[in-house]
Coordinates of C-alpha atoms and ligand atoms in Angstrom, one line a residue:
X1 CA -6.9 7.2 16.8
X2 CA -5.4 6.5 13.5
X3 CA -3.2 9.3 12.5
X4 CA -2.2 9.9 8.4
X5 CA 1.0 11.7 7.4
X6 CA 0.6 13.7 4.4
X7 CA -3.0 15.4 3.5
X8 CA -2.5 15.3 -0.6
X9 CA -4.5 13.8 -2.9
X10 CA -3.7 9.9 -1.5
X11 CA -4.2 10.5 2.5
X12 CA -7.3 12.6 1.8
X13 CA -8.9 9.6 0.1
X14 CA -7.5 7.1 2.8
X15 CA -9.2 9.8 5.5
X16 CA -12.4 9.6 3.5
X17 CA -12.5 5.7 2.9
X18 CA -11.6 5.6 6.9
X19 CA -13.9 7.7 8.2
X20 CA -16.7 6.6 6.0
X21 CA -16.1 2.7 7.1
X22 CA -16.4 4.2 11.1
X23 CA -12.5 2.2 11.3
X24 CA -12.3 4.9 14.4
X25 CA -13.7 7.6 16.1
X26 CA -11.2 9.8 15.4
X27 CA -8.8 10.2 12.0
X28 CA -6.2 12.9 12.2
X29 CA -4.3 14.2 9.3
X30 CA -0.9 15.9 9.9
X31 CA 0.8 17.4 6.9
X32 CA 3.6 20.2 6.7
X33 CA 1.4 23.0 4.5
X34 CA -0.3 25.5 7.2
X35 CA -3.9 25.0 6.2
X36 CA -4.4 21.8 4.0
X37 CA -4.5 18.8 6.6
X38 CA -7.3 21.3 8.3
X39 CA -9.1 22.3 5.2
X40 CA -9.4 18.4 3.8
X41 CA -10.8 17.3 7.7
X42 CA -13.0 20.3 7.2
X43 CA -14.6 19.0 3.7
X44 CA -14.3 15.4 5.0
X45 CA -16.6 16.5 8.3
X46 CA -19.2 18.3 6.6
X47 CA -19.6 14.9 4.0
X48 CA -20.1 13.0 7.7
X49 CA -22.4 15.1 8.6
X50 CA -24.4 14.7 5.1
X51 CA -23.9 11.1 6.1
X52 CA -25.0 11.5 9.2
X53 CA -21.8 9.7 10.7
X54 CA -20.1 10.7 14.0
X55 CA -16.6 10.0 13.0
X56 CA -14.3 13.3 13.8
X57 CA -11.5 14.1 11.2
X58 CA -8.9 16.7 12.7
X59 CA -6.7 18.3 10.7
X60 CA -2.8 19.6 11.9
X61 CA 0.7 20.4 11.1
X62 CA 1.8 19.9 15.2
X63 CA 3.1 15.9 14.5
X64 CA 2.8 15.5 19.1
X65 CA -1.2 15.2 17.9
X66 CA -0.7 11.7 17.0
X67 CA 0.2 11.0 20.4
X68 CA -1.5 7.2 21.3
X69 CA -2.3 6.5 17.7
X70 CA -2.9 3.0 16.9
X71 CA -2.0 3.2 13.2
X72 CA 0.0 5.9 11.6
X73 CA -0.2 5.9 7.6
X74 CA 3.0 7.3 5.7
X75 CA 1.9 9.1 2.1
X76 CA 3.7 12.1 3.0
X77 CA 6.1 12.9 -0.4
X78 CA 6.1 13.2 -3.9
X79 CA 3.8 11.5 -6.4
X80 CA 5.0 10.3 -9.9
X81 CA 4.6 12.9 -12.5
X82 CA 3.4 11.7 -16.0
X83 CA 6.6 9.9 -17.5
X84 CA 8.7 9.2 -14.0
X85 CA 9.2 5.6 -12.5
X86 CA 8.2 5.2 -9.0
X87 CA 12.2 4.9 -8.5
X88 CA 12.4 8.2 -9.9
X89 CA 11.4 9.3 -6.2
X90 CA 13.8 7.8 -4.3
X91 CA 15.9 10.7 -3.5
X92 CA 13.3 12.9 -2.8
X93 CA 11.3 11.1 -0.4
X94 CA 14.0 8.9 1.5
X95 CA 14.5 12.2 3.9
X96 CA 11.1 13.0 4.0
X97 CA 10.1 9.2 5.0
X98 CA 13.0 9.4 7.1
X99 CA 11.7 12.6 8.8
X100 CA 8.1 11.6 9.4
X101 CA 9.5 7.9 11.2
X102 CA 11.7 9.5 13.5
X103 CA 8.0 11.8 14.6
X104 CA 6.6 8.6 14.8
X105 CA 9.2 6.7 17.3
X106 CA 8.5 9.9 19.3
X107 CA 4.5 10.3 19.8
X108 CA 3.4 7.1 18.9
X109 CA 5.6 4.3 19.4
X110 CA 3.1 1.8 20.1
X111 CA 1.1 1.7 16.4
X112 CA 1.6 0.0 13.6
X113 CA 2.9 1.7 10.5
X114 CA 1.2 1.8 7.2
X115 CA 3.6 2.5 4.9
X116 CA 2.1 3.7 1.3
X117 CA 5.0 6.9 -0.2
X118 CA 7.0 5.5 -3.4
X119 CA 9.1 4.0 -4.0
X120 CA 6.7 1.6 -1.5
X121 CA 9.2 -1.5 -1.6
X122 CA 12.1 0.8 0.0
X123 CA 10.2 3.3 1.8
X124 CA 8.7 0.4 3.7
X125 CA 12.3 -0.7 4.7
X126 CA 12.9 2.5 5.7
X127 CA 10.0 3.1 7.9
X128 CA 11.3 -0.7 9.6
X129 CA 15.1 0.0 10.2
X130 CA 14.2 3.8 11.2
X131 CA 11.2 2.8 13.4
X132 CA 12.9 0.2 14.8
X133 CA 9.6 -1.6 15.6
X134 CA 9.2 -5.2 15.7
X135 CA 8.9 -6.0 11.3
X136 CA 4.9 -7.1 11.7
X137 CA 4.3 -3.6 12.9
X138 CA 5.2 -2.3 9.2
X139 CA 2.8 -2.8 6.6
X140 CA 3.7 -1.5 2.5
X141 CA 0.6 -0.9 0.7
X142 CA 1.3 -1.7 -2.8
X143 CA -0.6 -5.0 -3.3
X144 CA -3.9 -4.0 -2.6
X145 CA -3.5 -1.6 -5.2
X146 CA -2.3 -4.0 -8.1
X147 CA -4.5 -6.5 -7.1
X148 CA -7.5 -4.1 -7.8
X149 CA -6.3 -3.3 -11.2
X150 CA -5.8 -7.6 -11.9
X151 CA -9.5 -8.1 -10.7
X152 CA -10.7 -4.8 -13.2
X153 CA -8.9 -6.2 -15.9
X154 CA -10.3 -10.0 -15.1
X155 CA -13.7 -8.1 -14.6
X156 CA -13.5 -6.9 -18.2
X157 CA -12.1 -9.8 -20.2
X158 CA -14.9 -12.2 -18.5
X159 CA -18.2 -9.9 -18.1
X160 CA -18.5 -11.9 -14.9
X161 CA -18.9 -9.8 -11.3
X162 CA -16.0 -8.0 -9.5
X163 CA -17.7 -9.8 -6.6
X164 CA -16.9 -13.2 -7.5
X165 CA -13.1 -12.2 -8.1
X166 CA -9.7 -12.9 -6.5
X167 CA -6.9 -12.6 -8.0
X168 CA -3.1 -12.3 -6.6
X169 CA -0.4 -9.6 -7.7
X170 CA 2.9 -10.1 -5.6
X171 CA 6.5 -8.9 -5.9
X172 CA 7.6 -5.3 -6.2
X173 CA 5.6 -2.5 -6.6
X174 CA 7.1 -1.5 -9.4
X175 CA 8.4 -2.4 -12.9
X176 CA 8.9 -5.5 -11.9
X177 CA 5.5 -6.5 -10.7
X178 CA 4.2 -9.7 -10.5
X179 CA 0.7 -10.6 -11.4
X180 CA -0.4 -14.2 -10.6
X181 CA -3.1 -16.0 -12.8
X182 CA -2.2 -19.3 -11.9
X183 CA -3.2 -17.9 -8.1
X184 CA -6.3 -16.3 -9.5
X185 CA -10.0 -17.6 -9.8
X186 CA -13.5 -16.6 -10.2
X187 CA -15.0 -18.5 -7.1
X188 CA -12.3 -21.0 -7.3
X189 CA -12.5 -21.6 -10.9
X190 CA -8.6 -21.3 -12.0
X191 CA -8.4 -18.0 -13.8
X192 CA -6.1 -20.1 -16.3
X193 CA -8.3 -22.2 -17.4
X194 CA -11.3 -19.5 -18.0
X195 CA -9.0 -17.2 -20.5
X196 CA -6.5 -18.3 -23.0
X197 CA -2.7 -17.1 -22.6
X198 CA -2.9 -14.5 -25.1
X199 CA -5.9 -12.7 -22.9
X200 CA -4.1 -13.4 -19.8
X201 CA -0.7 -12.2 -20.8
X202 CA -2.2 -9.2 -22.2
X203 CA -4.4 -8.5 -18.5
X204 CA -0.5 -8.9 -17.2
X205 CA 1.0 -6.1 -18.9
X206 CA -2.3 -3.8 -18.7
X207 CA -2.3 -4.2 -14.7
X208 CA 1.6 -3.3 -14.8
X209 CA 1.1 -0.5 -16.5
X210 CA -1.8 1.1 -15.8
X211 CA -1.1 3.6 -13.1
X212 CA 1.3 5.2 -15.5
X213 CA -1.6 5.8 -17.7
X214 CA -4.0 7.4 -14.6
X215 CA -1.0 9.3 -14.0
X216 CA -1.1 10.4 -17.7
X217 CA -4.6 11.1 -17.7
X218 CA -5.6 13.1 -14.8
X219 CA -2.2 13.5 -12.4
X220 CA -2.4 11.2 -9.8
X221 CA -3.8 7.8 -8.8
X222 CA -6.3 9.0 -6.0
X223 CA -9.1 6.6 -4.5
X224 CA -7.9 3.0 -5.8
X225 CA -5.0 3.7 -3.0
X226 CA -6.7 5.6 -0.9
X227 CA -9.9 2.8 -0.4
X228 CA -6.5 0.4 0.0
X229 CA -5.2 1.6 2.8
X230 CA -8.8 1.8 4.7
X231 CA -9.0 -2.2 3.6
X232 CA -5.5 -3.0 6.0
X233 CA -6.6 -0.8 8.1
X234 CA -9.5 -2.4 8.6
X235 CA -8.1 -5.5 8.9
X236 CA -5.8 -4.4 11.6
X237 CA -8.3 -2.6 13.7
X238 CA -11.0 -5.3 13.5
X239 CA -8.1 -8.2 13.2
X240 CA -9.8 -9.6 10.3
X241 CA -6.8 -12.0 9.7
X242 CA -7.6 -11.1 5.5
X243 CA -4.9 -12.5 3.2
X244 CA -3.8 -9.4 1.8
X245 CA -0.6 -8.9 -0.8
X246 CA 1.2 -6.4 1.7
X247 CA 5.0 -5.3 1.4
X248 CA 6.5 -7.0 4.4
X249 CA 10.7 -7.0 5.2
X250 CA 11.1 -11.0 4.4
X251 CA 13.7 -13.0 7.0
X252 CA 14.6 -16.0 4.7
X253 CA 10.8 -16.3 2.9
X254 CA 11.1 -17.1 -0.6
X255 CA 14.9 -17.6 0.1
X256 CA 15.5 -14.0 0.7
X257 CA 16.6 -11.7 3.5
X258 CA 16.8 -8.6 4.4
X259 CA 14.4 -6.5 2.0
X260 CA 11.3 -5.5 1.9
X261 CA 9.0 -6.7 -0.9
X262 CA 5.4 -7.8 -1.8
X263 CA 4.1 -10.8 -0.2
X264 CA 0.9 -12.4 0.4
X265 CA 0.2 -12.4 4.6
X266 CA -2.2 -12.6 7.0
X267 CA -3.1 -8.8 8.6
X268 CA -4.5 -8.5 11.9
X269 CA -4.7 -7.1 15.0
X270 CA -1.1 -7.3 15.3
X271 CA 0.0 -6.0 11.5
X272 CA 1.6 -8.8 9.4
X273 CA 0.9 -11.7 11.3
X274 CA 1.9 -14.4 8.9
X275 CA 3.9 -14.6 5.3
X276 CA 2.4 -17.3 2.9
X277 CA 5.1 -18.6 0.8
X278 CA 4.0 -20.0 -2.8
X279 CA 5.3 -22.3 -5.0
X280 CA 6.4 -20.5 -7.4
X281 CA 7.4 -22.1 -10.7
X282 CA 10.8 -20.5 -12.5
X283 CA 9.4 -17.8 -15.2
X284 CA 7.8 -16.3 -11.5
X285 CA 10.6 -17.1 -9.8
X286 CA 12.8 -14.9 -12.1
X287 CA 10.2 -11.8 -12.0
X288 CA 10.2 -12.3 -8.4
X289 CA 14.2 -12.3 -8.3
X290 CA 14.3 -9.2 -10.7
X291 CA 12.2 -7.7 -8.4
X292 CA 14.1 -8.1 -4.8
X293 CA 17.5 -6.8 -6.9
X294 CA 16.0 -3.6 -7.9
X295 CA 14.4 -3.2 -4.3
X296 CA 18.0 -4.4 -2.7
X297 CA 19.7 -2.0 -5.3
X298 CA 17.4 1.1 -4.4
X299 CA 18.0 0.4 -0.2
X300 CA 21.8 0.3 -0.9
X301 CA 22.1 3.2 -2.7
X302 CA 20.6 5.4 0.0
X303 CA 21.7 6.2 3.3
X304 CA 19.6 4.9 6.2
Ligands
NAI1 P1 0.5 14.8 -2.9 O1 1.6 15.7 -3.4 O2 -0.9 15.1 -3.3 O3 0.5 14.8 -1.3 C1 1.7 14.6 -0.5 C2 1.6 15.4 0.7 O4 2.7 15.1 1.6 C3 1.7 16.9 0.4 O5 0.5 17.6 0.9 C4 2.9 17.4 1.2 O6 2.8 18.7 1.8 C5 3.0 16.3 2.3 N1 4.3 16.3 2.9 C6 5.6 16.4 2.3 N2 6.5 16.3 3.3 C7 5.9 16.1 4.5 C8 6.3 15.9 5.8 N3 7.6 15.9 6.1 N4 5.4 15.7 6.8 C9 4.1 15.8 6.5 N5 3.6 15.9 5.2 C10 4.5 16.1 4.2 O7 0.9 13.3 -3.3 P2 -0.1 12.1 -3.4 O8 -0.6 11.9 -4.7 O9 -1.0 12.1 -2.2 O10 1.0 10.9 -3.2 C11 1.7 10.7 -1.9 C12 2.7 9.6 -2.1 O11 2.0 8.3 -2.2 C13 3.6 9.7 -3.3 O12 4.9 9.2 -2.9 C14 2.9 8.7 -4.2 O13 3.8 8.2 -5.2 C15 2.5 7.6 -3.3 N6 1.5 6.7 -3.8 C16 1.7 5.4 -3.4 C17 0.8 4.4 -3.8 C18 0.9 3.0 -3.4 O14 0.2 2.1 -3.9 N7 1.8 2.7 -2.5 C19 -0.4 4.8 -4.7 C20 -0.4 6.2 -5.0 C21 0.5 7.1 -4.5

């Protein structure tokens, strides 16, 4: 069973990407509003049957349901409103993360946590040191996300296919984000030697900032997350061993220790089975850096 935390706008869409791929037989959404988690599996079952797919969403707000869940995704909390940071929702969703992990040691201590709720870098170090599980069971979806945006904007400035796409975004998830053309190509091809710096810098800044104007424009950022979350989930339930930018808590990678940040790594049956470090080259370095302080500064100024 894979279990998701928070029925809003984000786990509804995971539950629909899920279900739709057949990741399990059975998706169950637990949320703290009497009515909406059952409601959203409601809609989302009578789409399956459209589809003709025997997938069975459940919807709850009685958290022992998740009892033997192989994966348990964290979006419960706030959402940015138009003009906020994602560090902006630190306070408010630290005891709510806080809340839904301790639910989790208790029915389902086995799974492997998805962490998604924002501030992602230090929600995902939360869900670790709260969890206590080992730190490959604890996956940040951040990555997926920005990478999606990098291969839109690489989509648009070349004409060529989305298909034929790969492109890297690593670091937090967050203002400090750190897109990667030099580890970004178009079947191989070096991204940097397809687009002049101008174009490339300018594909930068539009994938850092783009959420902030979906946010703008209608609310929320909806399926772009949700369809990211079914892709590690996928990989963990079919231990597809993809290289995926995940939000991993690093033990002396990229010379840093204890924080939780953006990283490209192998996801499998058995979460985050492997960190790939890159050689990095100093004007990354230093985004990278700027990154793990605001992350290190966000962890120490809450309690855990
Ligand atoms: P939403 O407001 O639509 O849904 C959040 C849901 O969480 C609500 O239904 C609320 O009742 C529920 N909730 C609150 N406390 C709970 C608890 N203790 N137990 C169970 N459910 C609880 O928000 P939306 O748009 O779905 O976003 C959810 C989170 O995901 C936000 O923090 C948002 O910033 C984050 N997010 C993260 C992304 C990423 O890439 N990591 C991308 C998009 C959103």
């Amino acid at each position: 069973m894979i279990t998701i935390i928070g029925a809003g706008k984000v786990g509804g869409s995971a539950a629909l990407f899920t279900a739709l791929k057949k990741l399990d037989d059975q998706i169950l959404l637990l949320d703290i509003i009497d009515g909406l988690p059952q409601g959203e599996a409601m809609d989302i079952n009578h789409m399956l049957s459209e589809q003709g797919i025997d997938v069975e969403v459940k919807g709850s707000n009685d958290y022992s349901e998740m009892k033997g869940s192989d994966i348990v995704v964290v979006v419960a909390g706030s959402g940015r409103k138009p003009g906020m940071t994602r560090m902006d929702l630190l306070k408010i969703n630290t005891g709510i993360v806080k809340s839904v992990v301790e639910k989790i040691k208790m029915h389902a201590n086995d799974s492997v946590i998805i962490s998604v709720t924002n501030p992602l870098d230090p929600m995902t170090y939360i869900c670790y040191k709260i969890s206590g599980f080992e730190k490959n069971r604890v996956i940040g979806m951040g990555g997926m996300l920005d990478i999606s945006r990098f291969i839109h904007f690489i989509h648009e400035a070349t004409g060529y296919s989305r298909n034929s796409i790969k492109a890297l975004v690593i670091g937090e998830h967050g203002e400090n984000m750190l897109p990667l053309p030099r580890f970004s190509s178009v079947t191989g091809i070096p991204l940097t030697s397809l687009l002049p710096k101008e174009k490339l810098d300018e594909i930068v800044n539009s994938t850092k900032q783009v959420a902030a104007k979906v946010i703008a424009l209608k609310g929320a950022t909806i399926h772009a997350p949700g369809n990211g979350i079914s892709t590690i989930i996928d990989s963990v339930v079919n231990d597809r061993k993809q290289v995926i930018p995940v939000t991993t808590y690093l033990n002396g990678e990229y010379g840093y220790s204890d924080v939780t940040i953006g990283v490209p790594a192998v996801v499998g049956r058995n979460g985050v089975e492997k960190i790939i470090e890159l050689d990095l080259n100093e004007v990354e370095k230093d985004v990278f850096k700027k990154g793990i302080e605001s992350v290190k500064n966000a962890i120490s100024s809450i309690e855990i």
